[in-house]
mmCIF file of N, CA and C and ligand atoms in Angstrom:
data_model
loop_
_atom_site.group_PDB
_atom_site.id
_atom_site.type_symbol
_atom_site.label_atom_id
_atom_site.label_comp_id
_atom_site.label_asym_id
_atom_site.label_seq_id
_atom_site.Cartn_x
_atom_site.Cartn_y
_atom_site.Cartn_z
ATOM 1 N N MET A 11 16.146 14.023 4.760
ATOM 2 C CA MET A 11 16.310 12.628 4.341
ATOM 3 C C MET A 11 15.202 12.253 3.353
ATOM 4 N N GLU A 12 15.585 11.514 2.313
ATOM 5 C CA GLU A 12 14.589 11.163 1.288
ATOM 6 C C GLU A 12 13.607 10.121 1.808
ATOM 7 N N CYS A 13 12.417 10.201 1.301
ATOM 8 C CA CYS A 13 11.330 9.299 1.706
ATOM 9 C C CYS A 13 11.686 7.827 1.433
ATOM 10 N N LEU A 14 11.433 6.971 2.421
ATOM 11 C CA LEU A 14 11.735 5.530 2.318
ATOM 12 C C LEU A 14 11.072 4.886 1.103
ATOM 13 N N PHE A 15 9.774 5.157 0.918
ATOM 14 C CA PHE A 15 9.065 4.483 -0.171
ATOM 15 C C PHE A 15 9.454 5.072 -1.530
ATOM 16 N N CYS A 16 9.813 6.360 -1.589
ATOM 17 C CA CYS A 16 10.334 6.920 -2.854
ATOM 18 C C CYS A 16 11.636 6.208 -3.215
ATOM 19 N N GLN A 17 12.443 5.900 -2.206
ATOM 20 C CA GLN A 17 13.713 5.198 -2.461
ATOM 21 C C GLN A 17 13.450 3.754 -2.903
ATOM 22 N N ILE A 18 12.396 3.135 -2.378
ATOM 23 C CA ILE A 18 12.026 1.777 -2.827
ATOM 24 C C ILE A 18 11.583 1.826 -4.290
ATOM 25 N N ILE A 19 10.759 2.797 -4.638
ATOM 26 C CA ILE A 19 10.296 2.941 -6.036
ATOM 27 C C ILE A 19 11.497 3.129 -6.970
ATOM 28 N N ASP A 20 12.473 3.924 -6.526
ATOM 29 C CA ASP A 20 13.667 4.202 -7.340
ATOM 30 C C ASP A 20 14.659 3.043 -7.352
ATOM 31 N N GLY A 21 14.401 1.997 -6.546
ATOM 32 C CA GLY A 21 15.303 0.852 -6.507
ATOM 33 C C GLY A 21 16.543 1.082 -5.656
ATOM 34 N N LYS A 22 16.561 2.190 -4.905
ATOM 35 C CA LYS A 22 17.728 2.472 -4.054
ATOM 36 C C LYS A 22 17.701 1.627 -2.787
ATOM 37 N N ILE A 23 16.491 1.217 -2.397
ATOM 38 C CA ILE A 23 16.316 0.298 -1.268
ATOM 39 C C ILE A 23 15.587 -0.920 -1.827
ATOM 40 N N PRO A 24 16.099 -2.134 -1.513
ATOM 41 C CA PRO A 24 15.476 -3.334 -2.105
ATOM 42 C C PRO A 24 14.075 -3.608 -1.574
ATOM 43 N N SER A 25 13.262 -4.222 -2.418
ATOM 44 C CA SER A 25 11.919 -4.631 -2.016
ATOM 45 C C SER A 25 11.528 -5.845 -2.855
ATOM 46 N N THR A 26 10.524 -6.573 -2.381
ATOM 47 C CA THR A 26 10.014 -7.704 -3.159
ATOM 48 C C THR A 26 8.792 -7.217 -3.926
ATOM 49 N N LYS A 27 9.035 -6.893 -5.185
ATOM 50 C CA LYS A 27 7.983 -6.311 -6.029
ATOM 51 C C LYS A 27 6.944 -7.358 -6.397
ATOM 52 N N VAL A 28 5.671 -6.998 -6.318
ATOM 53 C CA VAL A 28 4.632 -7.900 -6.791
ATOM 54 C C VAL A 28 3.869 -7.310 -7.986
ATOM 55 N N TYR A 29 4.000 -5.998 -8.175
ATOM 56 C CA TYR A 29 3.297 -5.358 -9.300
ATOM 57 C C TYR A 29 3.890 -3.968 -9.522
ATOM 58 N N GLU A 30 3.929 -3.565 -10.789
ATOM 59 C CA GLU A 30 4.354 -2.192 -11.096
ATOM 60 C C GLU A 30 3.722 -1.757 -12.411
ATOM 61 N N ASP A 31 3.286 -0.512 -12.467
ATOM 62 C CA ASP A 31 2.907 0.094 -13.748
ATOM 63 C C ASP A 31 3.359 1.549 -13.722
ATOM 64 N N GLU A 32 2.814 2.370 -14.607
ATOM 65 C CA GLU A 32 3.293 3.758 -14.721
ATOM 66 C C GLU A 32 3.092 4.582 -13.458
ATOM 67 N N THR A 33 2.017 4.293 -12.729
ATOM 68 C CA THR A 33 1.674 5.177 -11.605
ATOM 69 C C THR A 33 1.694 4.494 -10.237
ATOM 70 N N VAL A 34 1.781 3.166 -10.237
ATOM 71 C CA VAL A 34 1.640 2.419 -8.986
ATOM 72 C C VAL A 34 2.752 1.384 -8.821
ATOM 73 N N TYR A 35 3.148 1.154 -7.570
ATOM 74 C CA TYR A 35 4.150 0.130 -7.247
ATOM 75 C C TYR A 35 3.588 -0.677 -6.073
ATOM 76 N N ALA A 36 3.758 -1.999 -6.106
ATOM 77 C CA ALA A 36 3.285 -2.839 -4.998
ATOM 78 C C ALA A 36 4.383 -3.819 -4.616
ATOM 79 N N PHE A 37 4.540 -4.025 -3.306
ATOM 80 C CA PHE A 37 5.632 -4.869 -2.802
ATOM 81 C C PHE A 37 5.226 -5.494 -1.478
ATOM 82 N N LYS A 38 5.965 -6.534 -1.081
ATOM 83 C CA LYS A 38 5.641 -7.237 0.166
ATOM 84 C C LYS A 38 6.042 -6.394 1.362
ATOM 85 N N ASP A 39 5.154 -6.348 2.363
ATOM 86 C CA ASP A 39 5.499 -5.668 3.606
ATOM 87 C C ASP A 39 6.621 -6.444 4.302
ATOM 88 N N ILE A 40 7.584 -5.702 4.851
ATOM 89 C CA ILE A 40 8.760 -6.330 5.474
ATOM 90 C C ILE A 40 8.390 -7.040 6.788
ATOM 91 N N HIS A 41 7.315 -6.618 7.440
ATOM 92 C CA HIS A 41 6.848 -7.264 8.669
ATOM 93 C C HIS A 41 5.398 -7.708 8.479
ATOM 94 N N PRO A 42 5.193 -8.816 7.737
ATOM 95 C CA PRO A 42 3.818 -9.205 7.383
ATOM 96 C C PRO A 42 2.957 -9.519 8.607
ATOM 97 N N MET A 43 1.743 -9.010 8.592
ATOM 98 C CA MET A 43 0.793 -9.246 9.688
ATOM 99 C C MET A 43 -0.270 -10.259 9.293
ATOM 100 N N ALA A 44 -0.142 -10.796 8.100
ATOM 101 C CA ALA A 44 -1.070 -11.814 7.590
ATOM 102 C C ALA A 44 -0.325 -12.593 6.500
ATOM 103 N N PRO A 45 -0.801 -13.787 6.140
ATOM 104 C CA PRO A 45 -0.107 -14.558 5.087
ATOM 105 C C PRO A 45 0.094 -13.751 3.797
ATOM 106 N N VAL A 46 -0.880 -12.924 3.452
ATOM 107 C CA VAL A 46 -0.700 -11.975 2.346
ATOM 108 C C VAL A 46 -0.685 -10.570 2.951
ATOM 109 N N HIS A 47 0.415 -9.858 2.787
ATOM 110 C CA HIS A 47 0.500 -8.466 3.259
ATOM 111 C C HIS A 47 1.348 -7.683 2.262
ATOM 112 N N ILE A 48 0.624 -6.997 1.393
ATOM 113 C CA ILE A 48 1.237 -6.236 0.300
ATOM 114 C C ILE A 48 0.992 -4.754 0.557
ATOM 115 N N LEU A 49 1.961 -3.930 0.202
ATOM 116 C CA LEU A 49 1.763 -2.477 0.242
ATOM 117 C C LEU A 49 1.615 -1.986 -1.192
ATOM 118 N N ILE A 50 0.564 -1.217 -1.449
ATOM 119 C CA ILE A 50 0.341 -0.647 -2.779
ATOM 120 C C ILE A 50 0.496 0.860 -2.640
ATOM 121 N N ILE A 51 1.389 1.417 -3.433
ATOM 122 C CA ILE A 51 1.702 2.854 -3.259
ATOM 123 C C ILE A 51 1.690 3.585 -4.600
ATOM 124 N N PRO A 52 1.321 4.878 -4.572
ATOM 125 C CA PRO A 52 1.453 5.687 -5.786
ATOM 126 C C PRO A 52 2.929 6.017 -6.015
ATOM 127 N N LYS A 53 3.352 6.052 -7.274
ATOM 128 C CA LYS A 53 4.756 6.436 -7.548
ATOM 129 C C LYS A 53 4.987 7.901 -7.215
ATOM 130 N N GLN A 54 3.951 8.686 -7.385
ATOM 131 C CA GLN A 54 4.054 10.104 -6.997
ATOM 132 C C GLN A 54 4.084 10.189 -5.475
ATOM 133 N N HIS A 55 4.953 11.034 -4.941
ATOM 134 C CA HIS A 55 5.007 11.170 -3.483
ATOM 135 C C HIS A 55 3.796 11.972 -2.990
ATOM 136 N N ILE A 56 2.919 11.256 -2.275
ATOM 137 C CA ILE A 56 1.787 11.869 -1.576
ATOM 138 C C ILE A 56 1.974 11.424 -0.134
ATOM 139 N N ALA A 57 2.054 12.342 0.814
ATOM 140 C CA ALA A 57 2.461 11.972 2.179
ATOM 141 C C ALA A 57 1.409 11.114 2.888
ATOM 142 N N SER A 58 0.144 11.472 2.744
ATOM 143 C CA SER A 58 -0.912 10.716 3.437
ATOM 144 C C SER A 58 -2.256 11.051 2.795
ATOM 145 N N ILE A 59 -3.303 10.450 3.316
ATOM 146 C CA ILE A 59 -4.659 10.754 2.805
ATOM 147 C C ILE A 59 -4.939 12.247 2.911
ATOM 148 N N ASN A 60 -4.353 12.912 3.904
ATOM 149 C CA ASN A 60 -4.545 14.349 4.074
ATOM 150 C C ASN A 60 -4.133 15.143 2.833
ATOM 151 N N ASP A 61 -3.269 14.563 2.011
ATOM 152 C CA ASP A 61 -2.733 15.278 0.849
ATOM 153 C C ASP A 61 -3.375 14.836 -0.464
ATOM 154 N N VAL A 62 -4.447 14.056 -0.371
ATOM 155 C CA VAL A 62 -5.172 13.665 -1.583
ATOM 156 C C VAL A 62 -6.087 14.822 -1.983
ATOM 157 N N ASN A 63 -6.063 15.171 -3.257
ATOM 158 C CA ASN A 63 -6.881 16.289 -3.743
ATOM 159 C C ASN A 63 -7.346 16.006 -5.178
ATOM 160 N N GLU A 64 -8.054 16.988 -5.728
ATOM 161 C CA GLU A 64 -8.627 16.835 -7.068
ATOM 162 C C GLU A 64 -7.575 16.476 -8.115
ATOM 163 N N GLU A 65 -6.377 17.017 -7.943
ATOM 164 C CA GLU A 65 -5.324 16.816 -8.955
ATOM 165 C C GLU A 65 -4.689 15.421 -8.915
ATOM 166 N N ASN A 66 -4.624 14.824 -7.717
ATOM 167 C CA ASN A 66 -3.869 13.558 -7.629
ATOM 168 C C ASN A 66 -4.752 12.346 -7.265
ATOM 169 N N SER A 67 -6.060 12.541 -7.162
ATOM 170 C CA SER A 67 -6.889 11.469 -6.609
ATOM 171 C C SER A 67 -7.159 10.315 -7.586
ATOM 172 N N ALA A 68 -6.871 10.508 -8.876
ATOM 173 C CA ALA A 68 -7.141 9.424 -9.851
ATOM 174 C C ALA A 68 -6.352 8.168 -9.499
ATOM 175 N N VAL A 69 -5.168 8.359 -8.938
ATOM 176 C CA VAL A 69 -4.335 7.205 -8.620
ATOM 177 C C VAL A 69 -4.963 6.343 -7.517
ATOM 178 N N ILE A 70 -5.828 6.942 -6.704
ATOM 179 C CA ILE A 70 -6.441 6.163 -5.614
ATOM 180 C C ILE A 70 -7.392 5.116 -6.181
ATOM 181 N N SER A 71 -8.207 5.521 -7.133
ATOM 182 C CA SER A 71 -9.109 4.519 -7.734
ATOM 183 C C SER A 71 -8.304 3.467 -8.473
ATOM 184 N N HIS A 72 -7.201 3.878 -9.077
ATOM 185 C CA HIS A 72 -6.349 2.909 -9.757
ATOM 186 C C HIS A 72 -5.748 1.921 -8.747
ATOM 187 N N ILE A 73 -5.359 2.422 -7.579
ATOM 188 C CA ILE A 73 -4.815 1.543 -6.534
ATOM 189 C C ILE A 73 -5.848 0.479 -6.149
ATOM 190 N N TYR A 74 -7.128 0.857 -6.089
ATOM 191 C CA TYR A 74 -8.158 -0.135 -5.757
ATOM 192 C C TYR A 74 -8.335 -1.151 -6.899
ATOM 193 N N GLU A 75 -8.145 -0.709 -8.148
ATOM 194 C CA GLU A 75 -8.170 -1.670 -9.267
ATOM 195 C C GLU A 75 -7.036 -2.669 -9.121
ATOM 196 N N VAL A 76 -5.860 -2.148 -8.755
ATOM 197 C CA VAL A 76 -4.684 -3.017 -8.573
ATOM 198 C C VAL A 76 -4.913 -3.961 -7.398
ATOM 199 N N ALA A 77 -5.513 -3.457 -6.316
ATOM 200 C CA ALA A 77 -5.809 -4.308 -5.150
ATOM 201 C C ALA A 77 -6.715 -5.463 -5.561
ATOM 202 N N ALA A 78 -7.747 -5.187 -6.335
ATOM 203 C CA ALA A 78 -8.674 -6.239 -6.777
ATOM 204 C C ALA A 78 -7.961 -7.261 -7.665
ATOM 205 N N LYS A 79 -7.131 -6.762 -8.548
ATOM 206 C CA LYS A 79 -6.377 -7.650 -9.452
ATOM 207 C C LYS A 79 -5.408 -8.539 -8.663
ATOM 208 N N LEU A 80 -4.665 -7.943 -7.729
ATOM 209 C CA LEU A 80 -3.701 -8.721 -6.938
ATOM 210 C C LEU A 80 -4.415 -9.720 -6.045
ATOM 211 N N ALA A 81 -5.544 -9.317 -5.461
ATOM 212 C CA ALA A 81 -6.301 -10.228 -4.594
ATOM 213 C C ALA A 81 -6.708 -11.475 -5.378
ATOM 214 N N LYS A 82 -7.146 -11.282 -6.610
ATOM 215 C CA LYS A 82 -7.517 -12.434 -7.454
ATOM 216 C C LYS A 82 -6.295 -13.286 -7.751
ATOM 217 N N GLU A 83 -5.207 -12.625 -8.162
ATOM 218 C CA GLU A 83 -3.981 -13.367 -8.520
ATOM 219 C C GLU A 83 -3.419 -14.136 -7.328
ATOM 220 N N LEU A 84 -3.530 -13.564 -6.138
ATOM 221 C CA LEU A 84 -2.938 -14.172 -4.940
ATOM 222 C C LEU A 84 -3.906 -15.155 -4.269
ATOM 223 N N GLY A 85 -5.095 -15.310 -4.854
ATOM 224 C CA GLY A 85 -6.027 -16.329 -4.390
ATOM 225 C C GLY A 85 -6.787 -15.981 -3.123
ATOM 226 N N ILE A 86 -6.917 -14.685 -2.810
ATOM 227 C CA ILE A 86 -7.624 -14.305 -1.575
ATOM 228 C C ILE A 86 -8.948 -13.594 -1.858
ATOM 229 N N ALA A 87 -9.259 -13.400 -3.138
ATOM 230 C CA ALA A 87 -10.440 -12.600 -3.500
ATOM 231 C C ALA A 87 -11.731 -13.234 -2.983
ATOM 232 N N GLU A 88 -11.829 -14.538 -3.152
ATOM 233 C CA GLU A 88 -13.085 -15.214 -2.795
ATOM 234 C C GLU A 88 -13.308 -15.228 -1.280
ATOM 235 N N ASP A 89 -12.276 -15.550 -0.518
ATOM 236 C CA ASP A 89 -12.417 -15.619 0.942
ATOM 237 C C ASP A 89 -12.505 -14.243 1.588
ATOM 238 N N GLY A 90 -11.959 -13.251 0.930
ATOM 239 C CA GLY A 90 -12.030 -11.882 1.440
ATOM 240 C C GLY A 90 -10.712 -11.399 2.000
ATOM 241 N N TYR A 91 -10.639 -10.096 2.147
ATOM 242 C CA TYR A 91 -9.385 -9.451 2.548
ATOM 243 C C TYR A 91 -9.706 -8.041 3.024
ATOM 244 N N ARG A 92 -8.677 -7.301 3.390
ATOM 245 C CA ARG A 92 -8.870 -5.933 3.882
ATOM 246 C C ARG A 92 -7.866 -5.014 3.192
ATOM 247 N N VAL A 93 -8.319 -3.805 2.843
ATOM 248 C CA VAL A 93 -7.426 -2.763 2.320
ATOM 249 C C VAL A 93 -7.476 -1.608 3.303
ATOM 250 N N VAL A 94 -6.299 -1.229 3.817
ATOM 251 C CA VAL A 94 -6.235 -0.237 4.895
ATOM 252 C C VAL A 94 -5.197 0.818 4.579
ATOM 253 N N SER A 95 -5.535 2.075 4.856
ATOM 254 C CA SER A 95 -4.541 3.147 4.793
ATOM 255 C C SER A 95 -4.572 3.912 6.110
ATOM 256 N N ASN A 96 -3.499 3.827 6.872
ATOM 257 C CA ASN A 96 -3.408 4.555 8.135
ATOM 258 C C ASN A 96 -3.002 6.004 7.861
ATOM 259 N N CYS A 97 -3.596 6.941 8.612
ATOM 260 C CA CYS A 97 -3.277 8.355 8.392
ATOM 261 C C CYS A 97 -2.890 9.030 9.702
ATOM 262 N N GLY A 98 -1.692 9.575 9.720
ATOM 263 C CA GLY A 98 -1.248 10.379 10.864
ATOM 264 C C GLY A 98 -0.995 9.570 12.119
ATOM 265 N N GLU A 99 -0.662 10.295 13.173
ATOM 266 C CA GLU A 99 -0.246 9.635 14.413
ATOM 267 C C GLU A 99 -1.353 8.774 15.015
ATOM 268 N N ASN A 100 -2.549 9.314 15.139
ATOM 269 C CA ASN A 100 -3.641 8.526 15.738
ATOM 270 C C ASN A 100 -4.023 7.335 14.866
ATOM 271 N N GLY A 101 -3.821 7.477 13.570
ATOM 272 C CA GLY A 101 -4.132 6.376 12.649
ATOM 273 C C GLY A 101 -3.046 5.317 12.608
ATOM 274 N N GLY A 102 -1.898 5.603 13.230
ATOM 275 C CA GLY A 102 -0.819 4.616 13.277
ATOM 276 C C GLY A 102 0.096 4.643 12.060
ATOM 277 N N GLN A 103 0.084 5.752 11.317
ATOM 278 C CA GLN A 103 0.943 5.844 10.139
ATOM 279 C C GLN A 103 2.403 6.032 10.571
ATOM 280 N N THR A 104 3.297 5.190 10.043
ATOM 281 C CA THR A 104 4.721 5.299 10.385
ATOM 282 C C THR A 104 5.573 5.727 9.193
ATOM 283 N N VAL A 105 5.078 5.484 7.990
ATOM 284 C CA VAL A 105 5.810 5.907 6.782
ATOM 285 C C VAL A 105 4.944 6.929 6.061
ATOM 286 N N PHE A 106 5.505 8.129 5.879
ATOM 287 C CA PHE A 106 4.703 9.227 5.340
ATOM 288 C C PHE A 106 4.832 9.351 3.821
ATOM 289 N N HIS A 107 4.544 8.221 3.176
ATOM 290 C CA HIS A 107 4.287 8.140 1.724
ATOM 291 C C HIS A 107 3.036 7.282 1.643
ATOM 292 N N LEU A 108 1.958 7.852 1.131
ATOM 293 C CA LEU A 108 0.659 7.180 1.104
ATOM 294 C C LEU A 108 0.793 5.717 0.674
ATOM 295 N N HIS A 109 0.180 4.819 1.449
ATOM 296 C CA HIS A 109 0.235 3.405 1.098
ATOM 297 C C HIS A 109 -1.034 2.714 1.570
ATOM 298 N N PHE A 110 -1.379 1.664 0.844
ATOM 299 C CA PHE A 110 -2.561 0.863 1.150
ATOM 300 C C PHE A 110 -2.095 -0.556 1.457
ATOM 301 N N HIS A 111 -2.400 -1.020 2.676
ATOM 302 C CA HIS A 111 -2.082 -2.389 3.059
ATOM 303 C C HIS A 111 -3.145 -3.313 2.458
ATOM 304 N N LEU A 112 -2.726 -4.324 1.722
ATOM 305 C CA LEU A 112 -3.628 -5.382 1.258
ATOM 306 C C LEU A 112 -3.331 -6.605 2.123
ATOM 307 N N LEU A 113 -4.328 -6.964 2.964
ATOM 308 C CA LEU A 113 -4.121 -8.012 3.984
ATOM 309 C C LEU A 113 -5.115 -9.133 3.757
ATOM 310 N N GLY A 114 -4.628 -10.378 3.769
ATOM 311 C CA GLY A 114 -5.529 -11.509 3.603
ATOM 312 C C GLY A 114 -4.813 -12.825 3.807
ATOM 313 N N GLY A 115 -5.537 -13.890 3.475
ATOM 314 C CA GLY A 115 -4.959 -15.228 3.635
ATOM 315 C C GLY A 115 -5.289 -15.854 4.969
ATOM 316 N N LYS A 116 -6.012 -15.149 5.814
ATOM 317 C CA LYS A 116 -6.505 -15.706 7.078
ATOM 318 C C LYS A 116 -7.728 -14.889 7.504
ATOM 319 N N LYS A 117 -8.443 -15.394 8.497
ATOM 320 C CA LYS A 117 -9.584 -14.633 9.037
ATOM 321 C C LYS A 117 -9.010 -13.473 9.850
ATOM 322 N N LEU A 118 -9.256 -12.263 9.400
ATOM 323 C CA LEU A 118 -8.689 -11.087 10.065
ATOM 324 C C LEU A 118 -9.537 -10.699 11.278
ATOM 325 N N LYS A 119 -8.873 -10.065 12.271
ATOM 326 C CA LYS A 119 -9.597 -9.614 13.451
ATOM 327 C C LYS A 119 -10.704 -8.643 13.056
ATOM 328 N N VAL A 120 -11.808 -8.704 13.736
ATOM 329 C CA VAL A 120 -12.960 -7.860 13.387
ATOM 330 C C VAL A 120 -12.774 -6.428 13.890
ATOM 331 N N GLU A 121 -12.039 -6.280 15.008
ATOM 332 C CA GLU A 121 -11.889 -4.935 15.600
ATOM 333 C C GLU A 121 -11.236 -3.967 14.614
ATOM 334 N N MET A 122 -11.805 -2.794 14.505
ATOM 335 C CA MET A 122 -11.239 -1.789 13.615
ATOM 336 C C MET A 122 -10.424 -0.769 14.385
ATOM 337 N N CYS A 123 -10.582 -0.731 15.706
ATOM 338 C CA CYS A 123 -9.865 0.268 16.491
ATOM 339 C C CYS A 123 -9.757 -0.175 17.943
HETATM 340 P P1 AMP B 222 2.057 2.219 8.389
HETATM 341 O O1 AMP B 222 2.364 1.851 9.812
HETATM 342 O O2 AMP B 222 0.623 2.127 8.033
HETATM 343 O O3 AMP B 222 2.669 3.558 8.019
HETATM 344 O O4 AMP B 222 2.751 1.117 7.496
HETATM 345 C C1 AMP B 222 4.093 1.136 7.149
HETATM 346 C C2 AMP B 222 4.427 -0.264 6.745
HETATM 347 O O5 AMP B 222 5.642 -0.245 6.034
HETATM 348 C C3 AMP B 222 4.626 -1.220 7.939
HETATM 349 O O6 AMP B 222 3.697 -2.299 7.838
HETATM 350 C C4 AMP B 222 6.074 -1.695 7.765
HETATM 351 O O7 AMP B 222 6.257 -3.046 8.106
HETATM 352 C C5 AMP B 222 6.336 -1.432 6.294
HETATM 353 N N1 AMP B 222 7.733 -1.222 5.935
HETATM 354 C C6 AMP B 222 8.610 -0.379 6.525
HETATM 355 N N2 AMP B 222 9.804 -0.420 5.891
HETATM 356 C C7 AMP B 222 9.667 -1.314 4.874
HETATM 357 C C8 AMP B 222 10.547 -1.805 3.857
HETATM 358 N N3 AMP B 222 11.812 -1.394 3.752
HETATM 359 N N4 AMP B 222 10.055 -2.719 3.000
HETATM 360 C C9 AMP B 222 8.782 -3.156 3.095
HETATM 361 N N5 AMP B 222 7.903 -2.715 4.014
HETATM 362 C C10 AMP B 222 8.335 -1.820 4.898
HETATM 363 ZN ZN1 ZN B 223 7.771 9.234 -0.980
#
């Protein structure tokens, strides 16, 4: 079965797009856990942080540039926010296409685990 997020990038599954460029796609999480909950993903299929390497890691720094830009545009930059990438079963990853949650718009819980 084809990857869910690859199908979202291809437009085969609908999403609420908030940003797109050559290498990155960002859209609203379907089950938001905060007033702002965006997923930022590389267009290239990378399953998880475990698969980041010298050849594909440039997109990660670009994703953080996009996160900073979106945070400013969405009005959460000043108050603060969180960028999270869950990895594997213990990390709580449910979709195996690398993604970064951009969460903000409220005071987030302090607990990390
Ligand atoms: P994770 O648990 O870190 O792998 O995050 C996967 C995220 O993808 C969850 O927050 C889901 O709510 C979100 N998600 C799953 N399917 C969709 C979809 N079709 N559109 C938008 N977000 C989705
Ligand atoms: Zn994929």
